[in-house]
Every structure is written in C-alpha cells, then in structure tokens.
PDB file of C-alpha atoms in Angstrom:
ATOM      1  CA  MET O  95      10.322 -21.807   3.821  1.00  0.00           C
ATOM      2  CA  THR O  96      11.561 -20.696   7.015  1.00  0.00           C
ATOM      3  CA  ASP O  97       9.237 -20.211   8.948  1.00  0.00           C
ATOM      4  CA  GLN O  98       9.420 -16.584   9.365  1.00  0.00           C
ATOM      5  CA  ALA O  99       9.717 -16.304   5.447  1.00  0.00           C
ATOM      6  CA  ALA O 100       5.718 -17.598   5.202  1.00  0.00           C
ATOM      7  CA  GLU O 101       4.916 -15.666   7.963  1.00  0.00           C
ATOM      8  CA  LEU O 102       6.362 -12.592   5.713  1.00  0.00           C
ATOM      9  CA  ALA O 103       4.407 -13.540   3.244  1.00  0.00           C
ATOM     10  CA  ARG O 104       1.610 -14.689   4.694  1.00  0.00           C
ATOM     11  CA  ARG O 105       0.822 -10.423   5.943  1.00  0.00           C
ATOM     12  CA  GLU O 106       2.289  -9.415   3.227  1.00  0.00           C
ATOM     13  CA  ALA O 107      -0.777 -11.155   1.156  1.00  0.00           C
ATOM     14  CA  ALA O 108      -3.226 -10.124   4.524  1.00  0.00           C
ATOM     15  CA  ALA O 109      -1.981  -6.761   3.963  1.00  0.00           C
ATOM     16  CA  ARG O 110      -2.850  -6.777   0.546  1.00  0.00           C
ATOM     17  CA  GLN O 111      -6.128  -8.005   0.594  1.00  0.00           C
ATOM     18  CA  ALA O 112      -7.104  -5.520   3.577  1.00  0.00           C
ATOM     19  CA  ILE O 113      -6.278  -2.956   1.410  1.00  0.00           C
ATOM     20  CA  LYS O 114      -8.781  -4.154  -1.565  1.00  0.00           C
ATOM     21  CA  ASN O 115     -10.901  -4.814   1.078  1.00  0.00           C
ATOM     22  CA  GLY O 116     -11.059  -1.793   3.049  1.00  0.00           C
ATOM     23  CA  PHE O 117     -10.669   0.727  -0.366  1.00  0.00           C
ATOM     24  CA  ASN O 118     -13.414   3.384  -1.049  1.00  0.00           C
ATOM     25  CA  MET O 119     -13.092   6.679  -2.911  1.00  0.00           C
ATOM     26  CA  GLU O 120     -15.579   7.862  -0.841  1.00  0.00           C
ATOM     27  CA  ASP O 121     -14.437   7.187   2.655  1.00  0.00           C
ATOM     28  CA  GLU O 122     -12.247  10.782   3.591  1.00  0.00           C
ATOM     29  CA  ASP O 123     -10.974   8.630   6.301  1.00  0.00           C
ATOM     30  CA  SER O 124      -9.589   5.697   4.551  1.00  0.00           C
ATOM     31  CA  GLY O 125      -5.399   5.755   3.624  1.00  0.00           C
ATOM     32  CA  ALA O 126      -5.925   3.763   0.916  1.00  0.00           C
ATOM     33  CA  ALA O 127      -8.384   6.393  -0.952  1.00  0.00           C
ATOM     34  CA  MET O 128      -6.230   9.651   0.312  1.00  0.00           C
ATOM     35  CA  PHE O 129      -2.952   7.299  -1.467  1.00  0.00           C
ATOM     36  CA  VAL O 130      -4.801   6.882  -4.832  1.00  0.00           C
ATOM     37  CA  ALA O 131      -6.585  10.237  -5.470  1.00  0.00           C
ATOM     38  CA  PHE O 132      -3.477  11.985  -4.387  1.00  0.00           C
ATOM     39  CA  HIS O 133      -1.506   9.996  -6.606  1.00  0.00           C
ATOM     40  CA  LEU O 134      -4.198  10.238  -9.271  1.00  0.00           C
ATOM     41  CA  GLU O 135      -3.592  14.028  -9.078  1.00  0.00           C
ATOM     42  CA  GLU O 136      -0.458  14.627  -8.416  1.00  0.00           C
ATOM     43  CA  LEU O 137       1.214  11.928 -11.017  1.00  0.00           C
ATOM     44  CA  PRO O 138       1.370  13.089 -14.788  1.00  0.00           C
ATOM     45  CA  PRO O 139      -0.904  10.799 -16.882  1.00  0.00           C
ATOM     46  CA  VAL O 140       2.584   9.800 -18.766  1.00  0.00           C
ATOM     47  CA  TYR O 141       3.273   7.918 -15.538  1.00  0.00           C
ATOM     48  CA  TRP O 142       0.207   6.200 -15.686  1.00  0.00           C
ATOM     49  CA  GLN O 143       0.327   4.852 -19.257  1.00  0.00           C
ATOM     50  CA  GLU O 144       4.182   3.426 -18.381  1.00  0.00           C
ATOM     51  CA  GLN O 145       2.605   1.658 -15.575  1.00  0.00           C
ATOM     52  CA  MET O 146      -0.708   0.913 -16.339  1.00  0.00           C
ATOM     53  CA  GLU O 147      -1.201   1.462 -19.950  1.00  0.00           C
ATOM     54  CA  THR O 148      -4.004   4.197 -19.263  1.00  0.00           C
ATOM     55  CA  THR O 149      -3.435   7.881 -18.993  1.00  0.00           C
ATOM     56  CA  ARG O 150      -6.081   7.814 -16.209  1.00  0.00           C
ATOM     57  CA  PRO O 151      -6.775   4.654 -14.790  1.00  0.00           C
ATOM     58  CA  ASP O 152      -9.711   3.220 -12.701  1.00  0.00           C
ATOM     59  CA  PRO O 153      -8.705   4.088  -8.376  1.00  0.00           C
ATOM     60  CA  GLY O 154      -9.218   0.270  -7.545  1.00  0.00           C
ATOM     61  CA  ALA O 155      -6.715  -0.576 -10.376  1.00  0.00           C
ATOM     62  CA  VAL O 156      -4.187   1.692  -9.002  1.00  0.00           C
ATOM     63  CA  LEU O 157      -3.997  -0.838  -5.514  1.00  0.00           C
ATOM     64  CA  ASP O 158      -2.698  -3.833  -8.165  1.00  0.00           C
ATOM     65  CA  ILE O 159       0.589  -2.285  -9.093  1.00  0.00           C
ATOM     66  CA  LEU O 160       1.519  -1.577  -5.615  1.00  0.00           C
ATOM     67  CA  GLU O 161       4.866  -2.898  -4.301  1.00  0.00           C
ATOM     68  CA  LEU O 162       6.184  -3.956  -1.286  1.00  0.00           C
ATOM     69  CA  ARG O 163       8.701  -0.702  -0.436  1.00  0.00           C
ATOM     70  CA  GLU O 164       9.565  -1.888   3.164  1.00  0.00           C
ATOM     71  CA  HIS O 165       8.528  -4.420   6.286  1.00  0.00           C
ATOM     72  CA  TRP O 166       9.494  -3.736   9.905  1.00  0.00           C
ATOM     73  CA  GLY O 167       8.824  -3.886  13.248  1.00  0.00           C
ATOM     74  CA  GLU O 168       9.739  -4.316  17.003  1.00  0.00           C
ATOM     75  CA  ASP O 169      12.450  -7.199  17.607  1.00  0.00           C
ATOM     76  CA  ASP O 170      12.156  -8.054  14.543  1.00  0.00           C
ATOM     77  CA  GLU O 171       8.104  -8.894  14.564  1.00  0.00           C
ATOM     78  CA  LEU O 172       6.371  -8.027  11.193  1.00  0.00           C
ATOM     79  CA  GLU O 173       4.176  -5.578  12.533  1.00  0.00           C
ATOM     80  CA  HIS O 174       4.093  -2.777   9.832  1.00  0.00           C
ATOM     81  CA  PHE O 175       3.885  -3.470   5.802  1.00  0.00           C
ATOM     82  CA  ASP O 176       4.959   0.053   3.891  1.00  0.00           C
ATOM     83  CA  PHE O 177       3.306  -0.240   0.011  1.00  0.00           C
ATOM     84  CA  THR O 178       4.286   2.466  -2.538  1.00  0.00           C
ATOM     85  CA  LEU O 179       3.619   2.833  -5.713  1.00  0.00           C
ATOM     86  CA  PRO O 180       6.479   1.447  -8.769  1.00  0.00           C
ATOM     87  CA  GLY O 181       8.994   3.780  -9.749  1.00  0.00           C
ATOM     88  CA  LYS O 182      10.278   5.790  -6.416  1.00  0.00           C
ATOM     89  CA  VAL O 183       7.830   8.695  -7.578  1.00  0.00           C
ATOM     90  CA  THR O 184       6.355   9.169  -4.536  1.00  0.00           C
ATOM     91  CA  ASP O 185       7.769   9.391  -0.029  1.00  0.00           C
ATOM     92  CA  TYR O 186       4.256   8.183   0.512  1.00  0.00           C
ATOM     93  CA  VAL O 187       2.488   5.009   1.795  1.00  0.00           C
ATOM     94  CA  ILE O 188       0.019   3.093   2.322  1.00  0.00           C
ATOM     95  CA  SER O 189       1.398   1.526   5.542  1.00  0.00           C
ATOM     96  CA  VAL O 190      -0.519  -1.835   7.221  1.00  0.00           C
ATOM     97  CA  ARG O 191      -0.173  -2.390  10.462  1.00  0.00           C
ATOM     98  CA  PHE O 192      -0.484  -5.997  12.304  1.00  0.00           C
ATOM     99  CA  ASP O 193      -1.576  -6.401  15.815  1.00  0.00           C
ATOM    100  CA  GLY O 194      -0.192  -9.239  18.321  1.00  0.00           C
ATOM    101  CA  LYS O 195      -2.073 -11.785  16.661  1.00  0.00           C
ATOM    102  CA  GLY O 196      -1.407 -11.392  13.177  1.00  0.00           C
ATOM    103  CA  LYS O 197      -4.192  -9.891  12.656  1.00  0.00           C
ATOM    104  CA  VAL O 198      -4.823  -6.236  10.101  1.00  0.00           C
ATOM    105  CA  ALA O 199      -4.850  -3.227  12.728  1.00  0.00           C
ATOM    106  CA  GLU O 200      -4.404  -0.146  10.997  1.00  0.00           C
ATOM    107  CA  ILE O 201      -3.960   1.112   7.933  1.00  0.00           C
ATOM    108  CA  SER O 202      -2.761   4.880   6.965  1.00  0.00           C
ATOM    109  CA  MET O 203      -1.646   7.190   3.941  1.00  0.00           C
ATOM    110  CA  GLU O 204       2.081   7.922   5.398  1.00  0.00           C
ATOM    111  CA  SER O 205       4.573   9.612   4.759  1.00  0.00           C
TER     112      SER O 205
END
C-alpha cells in the first residue's frame, strides 16, 4: 500500500469515527444529526427497508450505511471527505474537513 493510499484509508476511518463520536440527535447544530433527521423524514419507508431491513431505522444506525462519495483538497491534499447514502437518493452529504495536521476539524451537512 502506498503512503497516499494508507493516508486515505486512515483519514476515511478517522472521518467515520468522528461522525459517530459527534452524533447527537438533540444537537441542532450537528451536521450528522441534521443529515440523518432530514433523510429519515424525506425518504420513503421502502428505501430504509431495502437498505436496512426496517422501515424506520434507529437514527444512529443510518451512519453505518454511509458511503464515501468523494474526497478532495487542494494540491492533492486529503482535506475533505464527503459521505452520503447508498443508491443516489440525495444530493446531500456529511462533509468532514481535516486540518493541516490531519485531524478532524469540522463535520457539516452540505449539498
């Protein structure tokens, strides 16, 4: 595995963990909570049944099915990681931004 591939894997794992660690449905400013609440409300029960074998999943469980949509940054830096739901059902993402030291700096909901 190249250094770039190893860093990509490390940051993806760190981003996923940060999303889970910071997840709180009571926090109105939480990008992950806004993303989950919006999609639980907007997507039909059949979508959840197909993805998670339940028509109304636990909000925290929605984070387990997130897919990495893309990663990007200037000068080939791995600065932003965007996660979304499977099946191209939304234009929204949970975006995780890393600082210059490779630490998670921000988690937000973006479109």
